[in-house]
Amino acid sequence: MKALVCDEPGRLSIVSRPEPVRGEKEVKVRIRHIGICGTDFHIFAGKHPFLEYPRVMGHELSGTVEEAPADSRLKAGDPVYIVPYLSCDTCKACRKGLSNACCNIQVLGVHKDGGMAEYLCVPEQNVVPTGKIPLADAAMIEFLAIGAHGVKRGMITSEDRVLVTGSGPIGMSAIIFAKARGAHVTVMDTREDRLKFAVDQLGADATIFADENAESEAERQTSGEWYDVVIDATGNAVPMQRGFGFLAHGARYVFLSVVRQDITFSDPEFHKREATLIASRNAQPDDFAEVVRQIEAGKVPTRALNTHRGRLEDGVSLFAEWSKPEAGVIKAILEV
């Protein structure tokens, strides 16, 4: 089978590999579409801290069942998407229902080879029917589920004024699901094109340009009451720390971002607000189900999000092109 391999930072190649052999409790999936994630671009750039090369990337995956166990709920030809978090089911986190935070988690395309290939074998529990969703759209379910999980963690309601900082794909997913809950959503970023997209395509209510005047503009827009929920999706420690200054009294601050640096903040200011700081990692089964419901309900502008497409065999050249900011990629998808 064909596979796209990141041999080392900055170098990709198309190789021929044996087709994987399905284990007893595994499903063999014929991969059809692969969403390209920021994680993939970080791997390509050599910036991922938990990776060994060479690696077959790809964790935003959809396809059709090639083979399944005899007693499976799945059958050959079924359209499916793949949940890329392989949990152990035995650690304390898993026993608490936190498979997304499994102590021994392996993420496809990061800790082990992923789906930038023609076939992939994964545990049956990680293979889910797409329902009425087209396979190309199903390849976007995983990144959308991350935003849905963060919105759930933030306990967002229609009574909340929400600030999403960072309007890349993960920030966009948070906007979509905060709006689905009826919240008033403001988006802050340094890119005017992304802010416009958030309003025109995602239904954001207001925007703030992230310059030195952002705090005064936020104070003006909220009449000095600030935000009930702040969701950071910048992936940068500086704006993550800055976000504490936008919290209302009693607010929740959700970190969708994860960085290697320490994060510091003023304890007196945080304490007097009785604010809550929340980490949000990966997604859980109900988050994936929520994404499916909202796509089927027409609440997710999948066509607008999927800005770029190409073929797996052209991935070597496309990856280098798509990784440039001027390419304007929101979500790129490789077709197999």
Short mmCIF file of C-alpha atoms in Angstrom, two decimals:
data_model
loop_
_atom_site.label_atom_id
_atom_site.label_comp_id
_atom_site.label_asym_id
_atom_site.label_seq_id
_atom_site.Cartn_x
_atom_site.Cartn_y
_atom_site.Cartn_z
CA MET A 1 0.00 0.00 0.00
CA LYS A 2 1.01 3.65 -0.41
CA ALA A 3 1.90 5.66 2.68
CA LEU A 4 3.09 9.23 3.24
CA VAL A 5 5.97 9.20 5.72
CA CYS A 6 7.66 12.08 7.52
CA ASP A 7 11.22 10.73 7.46
CA GLU A 8 12.63 13.62 9.45
CA PRO A 9 11.71 17.28 10.01
CA GLY A 10 11.08 18.95 6.67
CA ARG A 11 11.27 15.74 4.60
CA LEU A 12 8.34 13.63 3.41
CA SER A 13 8.25 10.67 1.06
CA ILE A 14 5.71 8.37 -0.53
CA VAL A 15 6.66 4.76 0.20
CA SER A 16 5.27 1.30 -0.41
CA ARG A 17 4.49 -0.72 2.71
CA PRO A 18 2.78 -4.08 3.31
CA GLU A 19 -0.92 -3.81 4.07
CA PRO A 20 -1.54 -4.12 7.81
CA VAL A 21 -2.98 -7.39 9.12
CA ARG A 22 -6.06 -7.04 11.31
CA GLY A 23 -5.84 -8.24 14.91
CA GLU A 24 -8.62 -10.29 16.50
CA LYS A 25 -10.50 -7.30 17.93
CA GLU A 26 -9.50 -4.82 15.26
CA VAL A 27 -11.17 -3.37 12.20
CA LYS A 28 -9.26 -2.83 8.98
CA VAL A 29 -10.26 0.47 7.42
CA ARG A 30 -9.69 1.61 3.85
CA ILE A 31 -8.72 5.24 4.43
CA ARG A 32 -10.50 7.69 2.11
CA HIS A 33 -9.89 11.15 3.58
CA ILE A 34 -7.27 12.61 5.94
CA GLY A 35 -7.61 16.01 7.57
CA ILE A 36 -4.33 17.87 8.08
CA CYS A 37 -3.95 19.18 11.62
CA GLY A 38 -1.69 21.73 13.26
CA THR A 39 -0.04 18.75 14.94
CA ASP A 40 0.91 17.38 11.51
CA PHE A 41 2.46 20.70 10.53
CA HIS A 42 4.38 20.75 13.84
CA ILE A 43 5.69 17.25 13.13
CA PHE A 44 6.72 18.32 9.64
CA ALA A 45 8.51 21.34 11.11
CA GLY A 46 10.24 19.30 13.83
CA LYS A 47 8.44 21.11 16.66
CA HIS A 48 6.53 18.21 18.23
CA PRO A 49 8.01 17.21 21.62
CA PHE A 50 6.64 13.65 21.80
CA LEU A 51 7.60 12.15 18.46
CA GLU A 52 10.13 9.78 16.97
CA TYR A 53 10.90 9.77 13.24
CA PRO A 54 10.12 8.31 10.78
CA ARG A 55 6.38 8.62 11.35
CA VAL A 56 3.25 8.15 9.26
CA MET A 57 1.15 11.12 10.35
CA GLY A 58 -2.62 11.50 10.18
CA HIS A 59 -5.26 11.30 12.91
CA GLU A 60 -8.27 13.06 11.33
CA LEU A 61 -9.55 10.09 9.38
CA SER A 62 -12.54 8.70 7.53
CA GLY A 63 -12.92 5.69 5.29
CA THR A 64 -14.78 2.46 4.68
CA VAL A 65 -14.60 -0.83 6.53
CA GLU A 66 -12.44 -3.36 4.69
CA GLU A 67 -12.58 -6.16 7.27
CA ALA A 68 -14.24 -6.51 10.66
CA PRO A 69 -14.59 -9.27 13.29
CA ALA A 70 -17.35 -11.78 12.61
CA ASP A 71 -19.41 -10.58 15.59
CA SER A 72 -18.84 -6.88 14.88
CA ARG A 73 -21.58 -4.26 14.56
CA LEU A 74 -19.63 -3.14 11.47
CA LYS A 75 -19.50 -4.78 8.07
CA ALA A 76 -17.40 -4.39 4.95
CA GLY A 77 -18.23 -1.23 3.04
CA ASP A 78 -19.60 0.74 6.00
CA PRO A 79 -18.56 4.42 5.93
CA VAL A 80 -16.79 5.28 9.20
CA TYR A 81 -14.64 7.80 11.00
CA ILE A 82 -11.82 6.92 13.39
CA VAL A 83 -11.36 8.14 16.95
CA PRO A 84 -7.55 8.41 17.06
CA TYR A 85 -7.01 8.17 20.82
CA LEU A 86 -6.00 4.62 21.74
CA SER A 87 -6.65 4.25 25.48
CA CYS A 88 -5.64 1.38 27.76
CA ASP A 89 -9.07 0.99 29.45
CA THR A 90 -7.38 -0.06 32.72
CA CYS A 91 -5.64 3.01 34.23
CA LYS A 92 -7.26 5.28 36.82
CA ALA A 93 -8.27 7.87 34.21
CA CYS A 94 -9.94 5.24 32.02
CA ARG A 95 -11.72 3.73 35.04
CA LYS A 96 -13.13 7.22 35.71
CA GLY A 97 -14.39 7.49 32.14
CA LEU A 98 -11.60 9.86 31.10
CA SER A 99 -10.30 7.88 28.14
CA ASN A 100 -9.23 11.21 26.58
CA ALA A 101 -6.75 11.62 29.45
CA CYS A 102 -5.64 7.97 29.62
CA CYS A 103 -2.34 7.62 31.50
CA ASN A 104 -1.03 5.40 28.70
CA ILE A 105 -2.69 7.08 25.73
CA GLN A 106 -1.36 6.59 22.23
CA VAL A 107 -2.52 8.99 19.55
CA LEU A 108 -2.50 7.79 15.96
CA GLY A 109 0.00 9.71 13.86
CA VAL A 110 1.92 10.86 16.94
CA HIS A 111 2.84 8.02 19.28
CA LYS A 112 2.34 5.39 16.57
CA ASP A 113 1.83 5.42 12.82
CA GLY A 114 -1.39 7.04 11.69
CA GLY A 115 -3.64 7.14 8.69
CA MET A 116 -1.75 8.83 5.85
CA ALA A 117 -1.88 5.50 4.10
CA GLU A 118 -4.32 3.36 2.17
CA TYR A 119 -5.18 1.05 5.07
CA LEU A 120 -5.15 1.18 8.86
CA CYS A 121 -6.10 -1.35 11.54
CA VAL A 122 -7.50 -0.02 14.81
CA PRO A 123 -9.52 -1.39 17.75
CA GLU A 124 -13.20 -1.76 16.93
CA GLN A 125 -14.19 0.69 19.68
CA ASN A 126 -12.32 3.42 17.79
CA VAL A 127 -14.29 2.96 14.57
CA VAL A 128 -17.64 4.76 14.35
CA PRO A 129 -20.25 4.85 11.55
CA THR A 130 -20.55 8.26 9.88
CA GLY A 131 -24.33 8.15 9.60
CA LYS A 132 -25.51 10.61 6.95
CA ILE A 133 -22.28 12.61 6.91
CA PRO A 134 -20.18 12.55 3.70
CA LEU A 135 -16.76 10.96 4.16
CA ALA A 136 -14.91 14.20 3.36
CA ASP A 137 -16.80 15.98 6.15
CA ALA A 138 -16.26 13.04 8.49
CA ALA A 139 -12.50 13.62 8.25
CA MET A 140 -13.11 16.90 10.12
CA ILE A 141 -15.02 15.38 13.04
CA GLU A 142 -11.97 14.95 15.29
CA PHE A 143 -10.76 18.54 15.30
CA LEU A 144 -14.32 19.76 15.76
CA ALA A 145 -14.71 17.39 18.72
CA ILE A 146 -11.77 19.09 20.46
CA GLY A 147 -13.64 22.40 20.39
CA ALA A 148 -16.88 20.72 21.46
CA HIS A 149 -15.06 19.19 24.43
CA GLY A 150 -13.62 22.54 25.47
CA VAL A 151 -17.05 24.17 25.29
CA LYS A 152 -18.47 21.36 27.42
CA ARG A 153 -15.62 21.72 29.92
CA GLY A 154 -16.40 25.43 30.13
CA MET A 155 -20.04 24.63 30.93
CA ILE A 156 -21.12 27.29 28.44
CA THR A 157 -24.79 28.29 28.33
CA SER A 158 -26.89 30.83 26.48
CA GLU A 159 -26.40 33.20 29.43
CA ASP A 160 -22.65 33.42 28.90
CA ARG A 161 -20.53 36.03 27.22
CA VAL A 162 -17.62 34.07 25.72
CA LEU A 163 -14.22 35.20 24.43
CA VAL A 164 -12.32 32.82 22.14
CA THR A 165 -8.67 33.81 21.71
CA GLY A 166 -7.04 32.36 18.61
CA SER A 167 -9.11 31.66 15.50
CA GLY A 168 -7.27 28.77 13.93
CA PRO A 169 -9.23 25.56 13.28
CA ILE A 170 -9.44 24.61 16.99
CA GLY A 171 -10.56 28.11 17.95
CA MET A 172 -13.10 27.98 15.13
CA SER A 173 -14.47 24.71 16.47
CA ALA A 174 -14.90 26.34 19.89
CA ILE A 175 -16.77 29.24 18.26
CA ILE A 176 -19.11 26.84 16.46
CA PHE A 177 -20.07 24.89 19.57
CA ALA A 178 -20.31 27.92 21.85
CA LYS A 179 -22.73 29.43 19.34
CA ALA A 180 -24.63 26.12 19.21
CA ARG A 181 -25.27 26.58 22.93
CA GLY A 182 -26.62 30.07 22.33
CA ALA A 183 -23.72 32.02 23.85
CA HIS A 184 -22.63 35.50 22.79
CA VAL A 185 -19.18 34.91 21.26
CA THR A 186 -16.36 37.38 20.72
CA VAL A 187 -13.21 36.32 18.85
CA MET A 188 -9.75 37.80 19.34
CA ASP A 189 -6.85 37.31 16.92
CA THR A 190 -4.09 39.15 15.07
CA ARG A 191 -5.40 38.13 11.63
CA GLU A 192 -8.15 40.27 10.18
CA ASP A 193 -9.06 37.60 7.62
CA ARG A 194 -9.69 35.03 10.34
CA LEU A 195 -11.78 37.50 12.34
CA LYS A 196 -13.91 38.23 9.27
CA PHE A 197 -14.32 34.50 8.62
CA ALA A 198 -15.43 33.97 12.22
CA VAL A 199 -18.23 36.50 11.79
CA ASP A 200 -19.27 35.73 8.22
CA GLN A 201 -19.06 31.92 8.31
CA LEU A 202 -19.24 30.92 11.98
CA GLY A 203 -21.70 33.45 13.36
CA ALA A 204 -19.40 35.13 15.87
CA ASP A 205 -21.03 38.19 17.40
CA ALA A 206 -18.01 40.47 17.80
CA THR A 207 -14.26 40.63 17.20
CA ILE A 208 -11.22 42.19 18.84
CA PHE A 209 -7.89 42.73 17.13
CA ALA A 210 -5.19 41.41 19.47
CA ASP A 211 -3.00 44.50 19.68
CA GLU A 212 -2.05 46.72 22.61
CA ASN A 213 -5.59 48.13 22.69
CA ALA A 214 -7.36 44.76 23.09
CA GLU A 215 -8.06 45.15 26.81
CA SER A 216 -9.62 48.60 26.43
CA GLU A 217 -11.72 47.37 23.50
CA ALA A 218 -12.92 44.34 25.48
CA GLU A 219 -13.77 46.59 28.42
CA ARG A 220 -15.74 48.86 26.09
CA GLN A 221 -17.61 45.99 24.44
CA THR A 222 -18.57 44.41 27.77
CA SER A 223 -19.26 47.66 29.63
CA GLY A 224 -16.52 46.71 32.05
CA GLU A 225 -18.03 43.34 32.98
CA TRP A 226 -15.58 41.22 30.95
CA TYR A 227 -16.23 37.58 29.94
CA ASP A 228 -17.97 34.70 31.70
CA VAL A 229 -15.85 32.19 29.78
CA VAL A 230 -12.51 32.66 28.04
CA ILE A 231 -11.27 29.86 25.75
CA ASP A 232 -7.65 30.01 24.66
CA ALA A 233 -6.77 28.31 21.37
CA THR A 234 -3.64 30.30 20.50
CA GLY A 235 -1.03 27.65 21.33
CA ASN A 236 1.21 30.43 22.65
CA ALA A 237 2.15 31.06 26.27
CA VAL A 238 2.09 34.87 26.00
CA PRO A 239 -1.59 35.23 24.99
CA MET A 240 -2.49 32.37 27.36
CA GLN A 241 -1.16 34.44 30.25
CA ARG A 242 -2.74 37.61 28.88
CA GLY A 243 -6.14 35.90 28.84
CA PHE A 244 -6.41 36.02 32.64
CA GLY A 245 -6.98 39.77 32.32
CA PHE A 246 -10.25 39.23 30.40
CA LEU A 247 -11.99 37.16 33.09
CA ALA A 248 -15.19 38.37 34.73
CA HIS A 249 -15.84 37.65 38.38
CA GLY A 250 -16.86 34.00 38.64
CA ALA A 251 -15.48 33.27 35.17
CA ARG A 252 -14.13 30.01 33.74
CA TYR A 253 -10.88 29.98 31.75
CA VAL A 254 -10.47 26.99 29.41
CA PHE A 255 -7.08 26.04 28.00
CA LEU A 256 -7.55 24.27 24.70
CA SER A 257 -3.93 25.23 24.09
CA VAL A 258 -1.04 23.25 25.50
CA VAL A 259 2.53 24.62 25.60
CA ARG A 260 5.78 23.44 27.14
CA GLN A 261 6.40 26.65 29.11
CA ASP A 262 5.16 27.44 32.59
CA ILE A 263 2.06 29.64 32.74
CA THR A 264 1.97 32.33 35.44
CA PHE A 265 -0.74 34.71 36.58
CA SER A 266 -1.57 37.14 39.38
CA ASP A 267 -3.03 35.10 42.22
CA PRO A 268 -4.71 38.09 43.95
CA GLU A 269 -6.54 39.04 40.74
CA PHE A 270 -7.48 35.42 39.98
CA HIS A 271 -8.53 34.79 43.58
CA LYS A 272 -10.68 37.86 44.04
CA ARG A 273 -12.63 36.87 40.93
CA GLU A 274 -13.09 33.32 42.28
CA ALA A 275 -12.27 32.23 38.75
CA THR A 276 -11.81 28.64 37.57
CA LEU A 277 -8.95 27.41 35.39
CA ILE A 278 -9.79 24.36 33.25
CA ALA A 279 -7.62 22.13 31.09
CA SER A 280 -9.29 20.55 28.05
CA ARG A 281 -7.56 17.55 26.47
CA ASN A 282 -8.60 15.74 23.29
CA ALA A 283 -12.29 14.72 23.26
CA GLN A 284 -14.67 12.09 24.61
CA PRO A 285 -17.25 9.91 22.80
CA ASP A 286 -20.13 12.27 23.59
CA ASP A 287 -18.17 15.15 22.04
CA PHE A 288 -17.79 13.22 18.78
CA ALA A 289 -21.51 12.46 18.88
CA GLU A 290 -22.27 16.15 19.42
CA VAL A 291 -20.22 17.05 16.35
CA VAL A 292 -22.14 14.53 14.26
CA ARG A 293 -25.47 15.95 15.49
CA GLN A 294 -24.49 19.51 14.67
CA ILE A 295 -23.14 18.61 11.21
CA GLU A 296 -26.34 16.71 10.43
CA ALA A 297 -28.34 19.71 11.66
CA GLY A 298 -26.47 21.98 9.25
CA LYS A 299 -24.84 24.00 12.04
CA VAL A 300 -21.25 23.37 10.92
CA PRO A 301 -20.11 25.10 7.67
CA THR A 302 -18.01 22.18 6.49
CA ARG A 303 -17.58 23.47 2.93
CA ALA A 304 -16.24 26.80 4.17
CA LEU A 305 -13.87 25.10 6.65
CA ASN A 306 -12.42 22.71 4.05
CA THR A 307 -10.39 25.25 2.08
CA HIS A 308 -7.84 22.93 0.42
CA ARG A 309 -7.86 19.42 -1.05
CA GLY A 310 -5.35 17.18 -2.73
CA ARG A 311 -4.33 13.57 -3.31
CA LEU A 312 -2.23 11.48 -0.94
CA GLU A 313 0.35 10.81 -3.65
CA ASP A 314 0.83 14.58 -4.07
CA GLY A 315 1.25 15.07 -0.33
CA VAL A 316 5.00 15.67 -0.46
CA SER A 317 4.66 18.89 -2.43
CA LEU A 318 1.28 19.90 -1.02
CA PHE A 319 2.44 19.70 2.59
CA ALA A 320 5.24 22.19 2.03
CA GLU A 321 2.84 24.51 0.19
CA TRP A 322 0.01 24.25 2.75
CA SER A 323 2.33 24.90 5.69
CA LYS A 324 2.96 28.47 4.50
CA PRO A 325 0.75 31.13 6.15
CA GLU A 326 0.09 32.78 2.78
CA ALA A 327 -1.61 29.59 1.57
CA GLY A 328 -4.63 30.58 3.68
CA VAL A 329 -5.34 27.05 4.84
CA ILE A 330 -8.08 26.53 7.39
CA LYS A 331 -8.59 22.80 6.91
CA ALA A 332 -6.80 20.85 4.20
CA ILE A 333 -7.85 17.29 3.35
CA LEU A 334 -5.92 14.62 1.49
CA GLU A 335 -7.97 12.16 -0.55
CA VAL A 336 -6.87 8.55 -0.91
#
